[in-house]
Amino acid sequence: MSDNSTDFYHQKTDAELLFFVEHPDYYQPSLVESARRELRRRGVAPSAPVAHPDPALLASSMEAPSSGFRTGPLTLLLAGLLLLSVGVYYYLNQRSEAARELLRERAATTRKTPPRLIEVATAVIPNYDGAVVRSVEQQFQRVPAREQAAAKKADMPLHQYRELAKRFWTAETQTEYVLDQARQNKLTTALPGHVETAATAWGQWNKALNYSYKFSPVMANHLDLMTRVANEQQAALNDLLIVANNPQAYETDKTRKRATDVGDMLSGLLPKSPVTGRPYTVVVRRVRL
């Protein structure tokens, strides 16, 4: 050791030398050892060496930011408030969930009020498919056996006759239903739709009249009657549509006379209506000689 370094330690107080010895991690080992020798020379026994800090803890403390929180009353208070907040939130959430579950159980056990059924007008006319089939067969039975046999041999006239009769009675049954409702003063909001439905059915009949047919006398007479009835009934539907859109009484002298004429013509096809079951009235006309 040089004289200069010896003088350096000689000039230090015991407390300063003890600081070197008690904190060996702060200085070079040679400095610490020189301070220890100087203390022995002075007869001063250093206190128990300070324990070296755990390297892992030292590294952790070195990595922590200088502005970080220190463990203290404030930190403990904040931690306590945080835990209290979490506990209160959990408690309130559990109560809310329990309340929702109770409401669900009550809703499941409460009898629901049955829906109120409201009657609304409909534009659907009753189905008369079965009545149409029967009407076609009854009308065909009025054709003499000799004409039936001839029509069966020709095949085509028989098919045409049945198809015409089917289209006629499809439209006629719907029209009779609609007109009968009007005569009973059942002029509901569904009436315009009923009129349109019946008119559409007559449209199928009108298309069939675009062709010419070669029928035997009775079958030709039936075609004539069906054509005349179709014209009158379509006119009746037109008048009824006016009534439906401008509420007023339907029955007039005009409508009654038309109904009488139509019934008279229909009696040449069938004895009674397939809709109402009432007989078609034959009009007896007296002729003066």
PDB file of C-alpha atoms in Angstrom:
ATOM      1  CA  MET A   1       0.000   0.000   0.000  1.00  0.00           C
ATOM      2  CA  SER A   2       1.444   3.459  -0.914  1.00  0.00           C
ATOM      3  CA  ASP A   3       1.907   6.226   1.575  1.00  0.00           C
ATOM      4  CA  ASN A   4      -0.770   8.286  -0.070  1.00  0.00           C
ATOM      5  CA  SER A   5      -3.378   5.580   0.346  1.00  0.00           C
ATOM      6  CA  THR A   6      -2.262   5.061   3.948  1.00  0.00           C
ATOM      7  CA  ASP A   7      -2.649   8.721   4.673  1.00  0.00           C
ATOM      8  CA  PHE A   8      -6.103   8.527   3.058  1.00  0.00           C
ATOM      9  CA  TYR A   9      -7.258   5.925   5.598  1.00  0.00           C
ATOM     10  CA  HIS A  10      -5.433   7.610   8.492  1.00  0.00           C
ATOM     11  CA  GLN A  11      -7.422  10.759   7.790  1.00  0.00           C
ATOM     12  CA  LYS A  12     -10.755   8.918   7.931  1.00  0.00           C
ATOM     13  CA  THR A  13     -12.683   8.732  11.146  1.00  0.00           C
ATOM     14  CA  ASP A  14     -13.665   5.456  12.692  1.00  0.00           C
ATOM     15  CA  ALA A  15     -17.263   5.993  11.583  1.00  0.00           C
ATOM     16  CA  GLU A  16     -16.199   6.588   7.991  1.00  0.00           C
ATOM     17  CA  LEU A  17     -14.028   3.468   7.991  1.00  0.00           C
ATOM     18  CA  LEU A  18     -16.828   1.444   9.540  1.00  0.00           C
ATOM     19  CA  PHE A  19     -19.157   2.589   6.739  1.00  0.00           C
ATOM     20  CA  PHE A  20     -16.703   1.116   4.194  1.00  0.00           C
ATOM     21  CA  VAL A  21     -16.586  -2.198   6.036  1.00  0.00           C
ATOM     22  CA  GLU A  22     -20.297  -2.401   6.734  1.00  0.00           C
ATOM     23  CA  HIS A  23     -21.223  -1.602   3.120  1.00  0.00           C
ATOM     24  CA  PRO A  24     -18.763  -3.675   1.061  1.00  0.00           C
ATOM     25  CA  ASP A  25     -21.106  -3.761  -1.992  1.00  0.00           C
ATOM     26  CA  TYR A  26     -20.656  -0.034  -2.543  1.00  0.00           C
ATOM     27  CA  TYR A  27     -16.837  -0.102  -2.938  1.00  0.00           C
ATOM     28  CA  GLN A  28     -14.000  -2.081  -4.445  1.00  0.00           C
ATOM     29  CA  PRO A  29     -12.841  -5.059  -2.348  1.00  0.00           C
ATOM     30  CA  SER A  30      -9.335  -3.569  -1.921  1.00  0.00           C
ATOM     31  CA  LEU A  31     -10.777  -0.391  -0.406  1.00  0.00           C
ATOM     32  CA  VAL A  32     -12.924  -2.354   1.985  1.00  0.00           C
ATOM     33  CA  GLU A  33      -9.972  -4.541   3.030  1.00  0.00           C
ATOM     34  CA  SER A  34      -7.715  -1.481   3.631  1.00  0.00           C
ATOM     35  CA  ALA A  35     -10.439   0.121   5.783  1.00  0.00           C
ATOM     36  CA  ARG A  36     -10.723  -3.098   7.806  1.00  0.00           C
ATOM     37  CA  ARG A  37      -6.904  -3.230   8.424  1.00  0.00           C
ATOM     38  CA  GLU A  38      -6.909   0.395   9.518  1.00  0.00           C
ATOM     39  CA  LEU A  39      -9.708  -0.327  11.993  1.00  0.00           C
ATOM     40  CA  ARG A  40      -7.767  -3.328  13.388  1.00  0.00           C
ATOM     41  CA  ARG A  41      -4.711  -1.137  13.723  1.00  0.00           C
ATOM     42  CA  ARG A  42      -6.788   1.332  15.692  1.00  0.00           C
ATOM     43  CA  GLY A  43      -8.206  -1.465  17.804  1.00  0.00           C
ATOM     44  CA  VAL A  44     -11.750  -0.835  16.594  1.00  0.00           C
ATOM     45  CA  ALA A  45     -13.721  -3.969  15.951  1.00  0.00           C
ATOM     46  CA  PRO A  46     -16.209  -3.540  13.125  1.00  0.00           C
ATOM     47  CA  SER A  47     -19.782  -4.580  13.800  1.00  0.00           C
ATOM     48  CA  ALA A  48     -21.351  -7.622  12.179  1.00  0.00           C
ATOM     49  CA  PRO A  49     -21.086  -7.313   8.428  1.00  0.00           C
ATOM     50  CA  VAL A  50     -24.204  -6.151   6.677  1.00  0.00           C
ATOM     51  CA  ALA A  51     -25.986  -9.003   4.858  1.00  0.00           C
ATOM     52  CA  HIS A  52     -25.681  -8.823   1.120  1.00  0.00           C
ATOM     53  CA  PRO A  53     -29.014  -8.191  -0.594  1.00  0.00           C
ATOM     54  CA  ASP A  54     -30.607 -10.970  -2.615  1.00  0.00           C
ATOM     55  CA  PRO A  55     -29.535 -10.461  -6.254  1.00  0.00           C
ATOM     56  CA  ALA A  56     -33.096 -11.256  -7.446  1.00  0.00           C
ATOM     57  CA  LEU A  57     -34.586  -8.640  -5.123  1.00  0.00           C
ATOM     58  CA  LEU A  58     -31.915  -6.168  -6.101  1.00  0.00           C
ATOM     59  CA  ALA A  59     -32.687  -6.718  -9.797  1.00  0.00           C
ATOM     60  CA  SER A  60     -36.385  -6.344  -9.113  1.00  0.00           C
ATOM     61  CA  SER A  61     -35.840  -3.068  -7.288  1.00  0.00           C
ATOM     62  CA  MET A  62     -33.609  -1.831 -10.083  1.00  0.00           C
ATOM     63  CA  GLU A  63     -36.305  -2.584 -12.706  1.00  0.00           C
ATOM     64  CA  ALA A  64     -39.104  -0.830 -10.780  1.00  0.00           C
ATOM     65  CA  PRO A  65     -39.694   2.720 -11.993  1.00  0.00           C
ATOM     66  CA  SER A  66     -38.450   5.445  -9.707  1.00  0.00           C
ATOM     67  CA  SER A  67     -41.934   6.959  -9.575  1.00  0.00           C
ATOM     68  CA  GLY A  68     -43.647   3.698  -8.494  1.00  0.00           C
ATOM     69  CA  PHE A  69     -45.807   3.384  -5.433  1.00  0.00           C
ATOM     70  CA  ARG A  70     -44.186   2.457  -2.183  1.00  0.00           C
ATOM     71  CA  THR A  71     -45.816   0.101   0.257  1.00  0.00           C
ATOM     72  CA  GLY A  72     -47.409   2.260   2.874  1.00  0.00           C
ATOM     73  CA  PRO A  73     -50.693   3.349   4.480  1.00  0.00           C
ATOM     74  CA  LEU A  74     -51.901   5.008   1.283  1.00  0.00           C
ATOM     75  CA  THR A  75     -51.262   1.883  -0.790  1.00  0.00           C
ATOM     76  CA  LEU A  76     -53.027  -0.303   1.743  1.00  0.00           C
ATOM     77  CA  LEU A  77     -55.966   2.099   1.830  1.00  0.00           C
ATOM     78  CA  LEU A  78     -56.313   2.060  -1.967  1.00  0.00           C
ATOM     79  CA  ALA A  79     -56.084  -1.736  -2.007  1.00  0.00           C
ATOM     80  CA  GLY A  80     -58.782  -1.930   0.654  1.00  0.00           C
ATOM     81  CA  LEU A  81     -61.086   0.393  -1.302  1.00  0.00           C
ATOM     82  CA  LEU A  82     -60.540  -1.690  -4.434  1.00  0.00           C
ATOM     83  CA  LEU A  83     -61.444  -4.910  -2.650  1.00  0.00           C
ATOM     84  CA  LEU A  84     -64.484  -3.259  -1.107  1.00  0.00           C
ATOM     85  CA  SER A  85     -65.659  -2.017  -4.523  1.00  0.00           C
ATOM     86  CA  VAL A  86     -65.283  -5.495  -6.021  1.00  0.00           C
ATOM     87  CA  GLY A  87     -67.234  -6.982  -3.145  1.00  0.00           C
ATOM     88  CA  VAL A  88     -70.063  -4.440  -3.434  1.00  0.00           C
ATOM     89  CA  TYR A  89     -70.281  -4.968  -7.215  1.00  0.00           C
ATOM     90  CA  TYR A  90     -70.436  -8.738  -6.807  1.00  0.00           C
ATOM     91  CA  TYR A  91     -73.140  -8.431  -4.128  1.00  0.00           C
ATOM     92  CA  LEU A  92     -75.311  -6.080  -6.200  1.00  0.00           C
ATOM     93  CA  ASN A  93     -74.872  -8.215  -9.308  1.00  0.00           C
ATOM     94  CA  GLN A  94     -75.993 -11.321  -7.411  1.00  0.00           C
ATOM     95  CA  ARG A  95     -79.086  -9.493  -6.113  1.00  0.00           C
ATOM     96  CA  SER A  96     -79.951  -8.287  -9.624  1.00  0.00           C
ATOM     97  CA  GLU A  97     -79.601 -11.791 -11.033  1.00  0.00           C
ATOM     98  CA  ALA A  98     -81.800 -13.178  -8.256  1.00  0.00           C
ATOM     99  CA  ALA A  99     -84.444 -10.533  -9.002  1.00  0.00           C
ATOM    100  CA  ARG A 100     -84.392 -11.355 -12.718  1.00  0.00           C
ATOM    101  CA  GLU A 101     -84.737 -15.061 -11.979  1.00  0.00           C
ATOM    102  CA  LEU A 102     -87.731 -14.352  -9.735  1.00  0.00           C
ATOM    103  CA  LEU A 103     -89.409 -12.312 -12.468  1.00  0.00           C
ATOM    104  CA  ARG A 104     -88.834 -15.132 -14.985  1.00  0.00           C
ATOM    105  CA  GLU A 105     -90.405 -17.656 -12.625  1.00  0.00           C
ATOM    106  CA  ARG A 106     -93.435 -15.435 -12.033  1.00  0.00           C
ATOM    107  CA  ALA A 107     -93.871 -14.854 -15.765  1.00  0.00           C
ATOM    108  CA  ALA A 108     -93.737 -18.597 -16.402  1.00  0.00           C
ATOM    109  CA  THR A 109     -96.337 -19.376 -13.758  1.00  0.00           C
ATOM    110  CA  THR A 110     -98.680 -16.506 -14.597  1.00  0.00           C
ATOM    111  CA  ARG A 111    -101.463 -17.604 -16.919  1.00  0.00           C
ATOM    112  CA  LYS A 112    -101.384 -15.649 -20.126  1.00  0.00           C
ATOM    113  CA  THR A 113    -104.552 -13.861 -21.174  1.00  0.00           C
ATOM    114  CA  PRO A 114    -106.077 -15.735 -24.124  1.00  0.00           C
ATOM    115  CA  PRO A 115    -105.961 -13.771 -27.386  1.00  0.00           C
ATOM    116  CA  ARG A 116    -109.108 -11.930 -28.307  1.00  0.00           C
ATOM    117  CA  LEU A 117    -110.613 -13.259 -31.476  1.00  0.00           C
ATOM    118  CA  ILE A 118    -111.868 -10.546 -33.786  1.00  0.00           C
ATOM    119  CA  GLU A 119    -114.141 -11.445 -36.638  1.00  0.00           C
ATOM    120  CA  VAL A 120    -112.969  -9.852 -39.863  1.00  0.00           C
ATOM    121  CA  ALA A 121    -114.595  -9.799 -43.238  1.00  0.00           C
ATOM    122  CA  THR A 122    -113.201 -12.245 -45.755  1.00  0.00           C
ATOM    123  CA  ALA A 123    -113.364 -12.351 -49.550  1.00  0.00           C
ATOM    124  CA  VAL A 124    -113.580 -16.138 -49.694  1.00  0.00           C
ATOM    125  CA  ILE A 125    -116.722 -17.619 -51.230  1.00  0.00           C
ATOM    126  CA  PRO A 126    -117.792 -21.098 -50.041  1.00  0.00           C
ATOM    127  CA  ASN A 127    -116.481 -23.980 -52.109  1.00  0.00           C
ATOM    128  CA  TYR A 128    -119.122 -25.379 -54.474  1.00  0.00           C
ATOM    129  CA  ASP A 129    -116.950 -27.894 -56.343  1.00  0.00           C
ATOM    130  CA  GLY A 130    -119.160 -30.812 -55.321  1.00  0.00           C
ATOM    131  CA  ALA A 131    -122.326 -28.941 -56.257  1.00  0.00           C
ATOM    132  CA  VAL A 132    -120.829 -28.093 -59.658  1.00  0.00           C
ATOM    133  CA  VAL A 133    -120.093 -31.758 -60.419  1.00  0.00           C
ATOM    134  CA  ARG A 134    -123.633 -32.778 -59.476  1.00  0.00           C
ATOM    135  CA  SER A 135    -125.152 -29.934 -61.493  1.00  0.00           C
ATOM    136  CA  VAL A 136    -123.237 -30.922 -64.632  1.00  0.00           C
ATOM    137  CA  GLU A 137    -124.449 -34.529 -64.315  1.00  0.00           C
ATOM    138  CA  GLN A 138    -128.075 -33.524 -63.632  1.00  0.00           C
ATOM    139  CA  GLN A 139    -128.074 -31.178 -66.599  1.00  0.00           C
ATOM    140  CA  PHE A 140    -126.628 -33.846 -68.853  1.00  0.00           C
ATOM    141  CA  GLN A 141    -129.382 -36.245 -67.769  1.00  0.00           C
ATOM    142  CA  ARG A 142    -131.877 -33.853 -69.381  1.00  0.00           C
ATOM    143  CA  VAL A 143    -130.309 -34.564 -72.745  1.00  0.00           C
ATOM    144  CA  PRO A 144    -132.287 -37.325 -74.550  1.00  0.00           C
ATOM    145  CA  ALA A 145    -130.647 -40.761 -74.595  1.00  0.00           C
ATOM    146  CA  ARG A 146    -130.349 -40.701 -78.393  1.00  0.00           C
ATOM    147  CA  GLU A 147    -128.408 -37.409 -78.267  1.00  0.00           C
ATOM    148  CA  GLN A 148    -126.254 -38.707 -75.420  1.00  0.00           C
ATOM    149  CA  ALA A 149    -125.320 -41.772 -77.434  1.00  0.00           C
ATOM    150  CA  ALA A 150    -124.471 -39.657 -80.463  1.00  0.00           C
ATOM    151  CA  ALA A 151    -122.372 -37.304 -78.359  1.00  0.00           C
ATOM    152  CA  LYS A 152    -120.489 -40.252 -76.833  1.00  0.00           C
ATOM    153  CA  LYS A 153    -119.667 -41.611 -80.277  1.00  0.00           C
ATOM    154  CA  ALA A 154    -118.434 -38.238 -81.454  1.00  0.00           C
ATOM    155  CA  ASP A 155    -116.545 -37.825 -78.155  1.00  0.00           C
ATOM    156  CA  MET A 156    -115.507 -34.235 -78.803  1.00  0.00           C
ATOM    157  CA  PRO A 157    -119.024 -32.668 -78.542  1.00  0.00           C
ATOM    158  CA  LEU A 158    -119.601 -34.527 -75.257  1.00  0.00           C
ATOM    159  CA  HIS A 159    -116.303 -33.276 -73.835  1.00  0.00           C
ATOM    160  CA  GLN A 160    -117.042 -29.737 -74.985  1.00  0.00           C
ATOM    161  CA  TYR A 161    -120.550 -29.827 -73.525  1.00  0.00           C
ATOM    162  CA  ARG A 162    -119.327 -31.021 -70.119  1.00  0.00           C
ATOM    163  CA  GLU A 163    -116.561 -28.422 -70.035  1.00  0.00           C
ATOM    164  CA  LEU A 164    -118.993 -25.622 -70.886  1.00  0.00           C
ATOM    165  CA  ALA A 165    -121.450 -26.815 -68.226  1.00  0.00           C
ATOM    166  CA  LYS A 166    -118.650 -27.016 -65.651  1.00  0.00           C
ATOM    167  CA  ARG A 167    -117.508 -23.449 -66.316  1.00  0.00           C
ATOM    168  CA  PHE A 168    -121.115 -22.225 -66.274  1.00  0.00           C
ATOM    169  CA  TRP A 169    -122.069 -23.766 -62.938  1.00  0.00           C
ATOM    170  CA  THR A 170    -118.760 -22.755 -61.345  1.00  0.00           C
ATOM    171  CA  ALA A 171    -119.576 -19.115 -62.058  1.00  0.00           C
ATOM    172  CA  GLU A 172    -123.331 -19.472 -61.459  1.00  0.00           C
ATOM    173  CA  THR A 173    -123.032 -20.993 -57.963  1.00  0.00           C
ATOM    174  CA  GLN A 174    -120.669 -18.210 -56.867  1.00  0.00           C
ATOM    175  CA  THR A 175    -122.953 -15.557 -58.351  1.00  0.00           C
ATOM    176  CA  GLU A 176    -126.069 -16.994 -56.701  1.00  0.00           C
ATOM    177  CA  TYR A 177    -124.269 -16.947 -53.335  1.00  0.00           C
ATOM    178  CA  VAL A 178    -123.208 -13.313 -53.735  1.00  0.00           C
ATOM    179  CA  LEU A 179    -126.633 -12.123 -54.934  1.00  0.00           C
ATOM    180  CA  ASP A 180    -128.417 -14.024 -52.174  1.00  0.00           C
ATOM    181  CA  GLN A 181    -126.194 -12.297 -49.585  1.00  0.00           C
ATOM    182  CA  ALA A 182    -127.127  -8.934 -51.082  1.00  0.00           C
ATOM    183  CA  ARG A 183    -130.867  -9.759 -50.998  1.00  0.00           C
ATOM    184  CA  GLN A 184    -130.504 -10.551 -47.297  1.00  0.00           C
ATOM    185  CA  ASN A 185    -128.889  -7.122 -46.893  1.00  0.00           C
ATOM    186  CA  LYS A 186    -125.555  -8.670 -45.857  1.00  0.00           C
ATOM    187  CA  LEU A 187    -123.549  -5.925 -47.526  1.00  0.00           C
ATOM    188  CA  THR A 188    -120.241  -6.419 -45.673  1.00  0.00           C
ATOM    189  CA  THR A 189    -116.842  -5.016 -46.541  1.00  0.00           C
ATOM    190  CA  ALA A 190    -116.058  -8.372 -48.176  1.00  0.00           C
ATOM    191  CA  LEU A 191    -118.735  -7.845 -50.837  1.00  0.00           C
ATOM    192  CA  PRO A 192    -116.472  -6.167 -53.461  1.00  0.00           C
ATOM    193  CA  GLY A 193    -114.069  -9.103 -53.209  1.00  0.00           C
ATOM    194  CA  HIS A 194    -116.933 -11.562 -53.616  1.00  0.00           C
ATOM    195  CA  VAL A 195    -118.155  -9.753 -56.718  1.00  0.00           C
ATOM    196  CA  GLU A 196    -114.661  -9.785 -58.205  1.00  0.00           C
ATOM    197  CA  THR A 197    -114.278 -13.518 -57.545  1.00  0.00           C
ATOM    198  CA  ALA A 198    -117.570 -14.338 -59.268  1.00  0.00           C
ATOM    199  CA  ALA A 199    -116.750 -12.041 -62.197  1.00  0.00           C
ATOM    200  CA  THR A 200    -113.411 -13.826 -62.656  1.00  0.00           C
ATOM    201  CA  ALA A 201    -115.238 -17.158 -62.882  1.00  0.00           C
ATOM    202  CA  TRP A 202    -117.496 -15.747 -65.619  1.00  0.00           C
ATOM    203  CA  GLY A 203    -114.343 -14.671 -67.438  1.00  0.00           C
ATOM    204  CA  GLN A 204    -113.462 -18.366 -67.912  1.00  0.00           C
ATOM    205  CA  TRP A 205    -116.922 -18.951 -69.375  1.00  0.00           C
ATOM    206  CA  ASN A 206    -116.554 -16.006 -71.756  1.00  0.00           C
ATOM    207  CA  LYS A 207    -113.278 -17.411 -73.091  1.00  0.00           C
ATOM    208  CA  ALA A 208    -114.996 -20.677 -73.979  1.00  0.00           C
ATOM    209  CA  LEU A 209    -117.580 -18.792 -76.089  1.00  0.00           C
ATOM    210  CA  ASN A 210    -114.866 -17.683 -78.504  1.00  0.00           C
ATOM    211  CA  TYR A 211    -115.229 -21.055 -80.235  1.00  0.00           C
ATOM    212  CA  SER A 212    -118.100 -22.485 -82.249  1.00  0.00           C
ATOM    213  CA  TYR A 213    -119.793 -25.754 -81.271  1.00  0.00           C
ATOM    214  CA  LYS A 214    -121.839 -28.294 -83.188  1.00  0.00           C
ATOM    215  CA  PHE A 215    -124.307 -29.687 -80.682  1.00  0.00           C
ATOM    216  CA  SER A 216    -127.486 -31.670 -81.040  1.00  0.00           C
ATOM    217  CA  PRO A 217    -130.778 -29.705 -80.564  1.00  0.00           C
ATOM    218  CA  VAL A 218    -131.181 -30.117 -76.791  1.00  0.00           C
ATOM    219  CA  MET A 219    -127.493 -29.557 -76.066  1.00  0.00           C
ATOM    220  CA  ALA A 220    -127.576 -26.475 -78.326  1.00  0.00           C
ATOM    221  CA  ASN A 221    -130.644 -25.220 -76.407  1.00  0.00           C
ATOM    222  CA  HIS A 222    -128.775 -25.685 -73.133  1.00  0.00           C
ATOM    223  CA  LEU A 223    -125.882 -23.650 -74.520  1.00  0.00           C
ATOM    224  CA  ASP A 224    -128.295 -20.868 -75.476  1.00  0.00           C
ATOM    225  CA  LEU A 225    -129.860 -20.831 -71.997  1.00  0.00           C
ATOM    226  CA  MET A 226    -126.455 -20.798 -70.304  1.00  0.00           C
ATOM    227  CA  THR A 227    -125.307 -17.923 -72.521  1.00  0.00           C
ATOM    228  CA  ARG A 228    -128.350 -15.798 -71.758  1.00  0.00           C
ATOM    229  CA  VAL A 229    -128.114 -16.489 -68.013  1.00  0.00           C
ATOM    230  CA  ALA A 230    -124.403 -15.620 -68.071  1.00  0.00           C
ATOM    231  CA  ASN A 231    -125.114 -12.239 -69.658  1.00  0.00           C
ATOM    232  CA  GLU A 232    -127.823 -11.383 -67.094  1.00  0.00           C
ATOM    233  CA  GLN A 233    -125.775 -12.512 -64.102  1.00  0.00           C
ATOM    234  CA  GLN A 234    -122.723 -10.509 -65.170  1.00  0.00           C
ATOM    235  CA  ALA A 235    -124.940  -7.434 -65.493  1.00  0.00           C
ATOM    236  CA  ALA A 236    -126.294  -8.149 -62.002  1.00  0.00           C
ATOM    237  CA  LEU A 237    -122.755  -8.304 -60.597  1.00  0.00           C
ATOM    238  CA  ASN A 238    -121.934  -4.953 -62.180  1.00  0.00           C
ATOM    239  CA  ASP A 239    -124.990  -3.390 -60.518  1.00  0.00           C
ATOM    240  CA  LEU A 240    -124.105  -5.028 -57.208  1.00  0.00           C
ATOM    241  CA  LEU A 241    -120.568  -3.626 -57.344  1.00  0.00           C
ATOM    242  CA  ILE A 242    -122.024  -0.118 -57.556  1.00  0.00           C
ATOM    243  CA  VAL A 243    -124.111  -0.849 -54.473  1.00  0.00           C
ATOM    244  CA  ALA A 244    -121.082  -2.254 -52.647  1.00  0.00           C
ATOM    245  CA  ASN A 245    -119.027   0.880 -53.277  1.00  0.00           C
ATOM    246  CA  ASN A 246    -121.940   3.248 -52.606  1.00  0.00           C
ATOM    247  CA  PRO A 247    -124.042   1.715 -49.811  1.00  0.00           C
ATOM    248  CA  GLN A 248    -127.714   1.661 -50.800  1.00  0.00           C
ATOM    249  CA  ALA A 249    -130.571  -0.796 -51.102  1.00  0.00           C
ATOM    250  CA  TYR A 250    -129.904  -3.528 -53.646  1.00  0.00           C
ATOM    251  CA  GLU A 251    -133.437  -4.776 -54.316  1.00  0.00           C
ATOM    252  CA  THR A 252    -135.272  -2.732 -56.914  1.00  0.00           C
ATOM    253  CA  ASP A 253    -137.872  -3.474 -59.555  1.00  0.00           C
ATOM    254  CA  LYS A 254    -135.033  -3.953 -62.011  1.00  0.00           C
ATOM    255  CA  THR A 255    -133.175  -6.508 -59.901  1.00  0.00           C
ATOM    256  CA  ARG A 256    -136.363  -8.407 -59.050  1.00  0.00           C
ATOM    257  CA  LYS A 257    -137.363  -8.680 -62.727  1.00  0.00           C
ATOM    258  CA  ARG A 258    -133.862  -9.823 -63.659  1.00  0.00           C
ATOM    259  CA  ALA A 259    -133.912 -12.487 -60.925  1.00  0.00           C
ATOM    260  CA  THR A 260    -137.292 -13.758 -62.196  1.00  0.00           C
ATOM    261  CA  ASP A 261    -136.053 -14.010 -65.779  1.00  0.00           C
ATOM    262  CA  VAL A 262    -132.848 -15.739 -64.735  1.00  0.00           C
ATOM    263  CA  GLY A 263    -134.750 -18.248 -62.607  1.00  0.00           C
ATOM    264  CA  ASP A 264    -137.025 -19.021 -65.523  1.00  0.00           C
ATOM    265  CA  MET A 265    -134.068 -19.738 -67.810  1.00  0.00           C
ATOM    266  CA  LEU A 266    -132.266 -21.800 -65.186  1.00  0.00           C
ATOM    267  CA  SER A 267    -135.368 -23.980 -64.787  1.00  0.00           C
ATOM    268  CA  GLY A 268    -134.624 -25.246 -68.283  1.00  0.00           C
ATOM    269  CA  LEU A 269    -131.302 -26.597 -66.985  1.00  0.00           C
ATOM    270  CA  LEU A 270    -132.007 -27.756 -63.404  1.00  0.00           C
ATOM    271  CA  PRO A 271    -135.138 -28.008 -61.230  1.00  0.00           C
ATOM    272  CA  LYS A 272    -133.662 -26.151 -58.218  1.00  0.00           C
ATOM    273  CA  SER A 273    -130.696 -24.070 -57.153  1.00  0.00           C
ATOM    274  CA  PRO A 274    -127.592 -26.015 -56.015  1.00  0.00           C
ATOM    275  CA  VAL A 275    -126.835 -23.088 -53.677  1.00  0.00           C
ATOM    276  CA  THR A 276    -130.121 -22.259 -51.903  1.00  0.00           C
ATOM    277  CA  GLY A 277    -131.999 -25.464 -52.635  1.00  0.00           C
ATOM    278  CA  ARG A 278    -135.005 -23.424 -53.755  1.00  0.00           C
ATOM    279  CA  PRO A 279    -136.781 -24.401 -57.005  1.00  0.00           C
ATOM    280  CA  TYR A 280    -136.176 -22.273 -60.052  1.00  0.00           C
ATOM    281  CA  THR A 281    -139.513 -20.599 -60.876  1.00  0.00           C
ATOM    282  CA  VAL A 282    -141.003 -21.126 -64.310  1.00  0.00           C
ATOM    283  CA  VAL A 283    -142.636 -18.003 -65.622  1.00  0.00           C
ATOM    284  CA  VAL A 284    -145.993 -18.699 -67.230  1.00  0.00           C
ATOM    285  CA  ARG A 285    -146.638 -16.246 -69.987  1.00  0.00           C
ATOM    286  CA  ARG A 286    -150.156 -15.918 -71.279  1.00  0.00           C
ATOM    287  CA  VAL A 287    -150.586 -15.181 -74.944  1.00  0.00           C
ATOM    288  CA  ARG A 288    -153.847 -13.715 -76.258  1.00  0.00           C
ATOM    289  CA  LEU A 289    -155.039 -15.189 -79.523  1.00  0.00           C
TER     290      LEU A 289
END
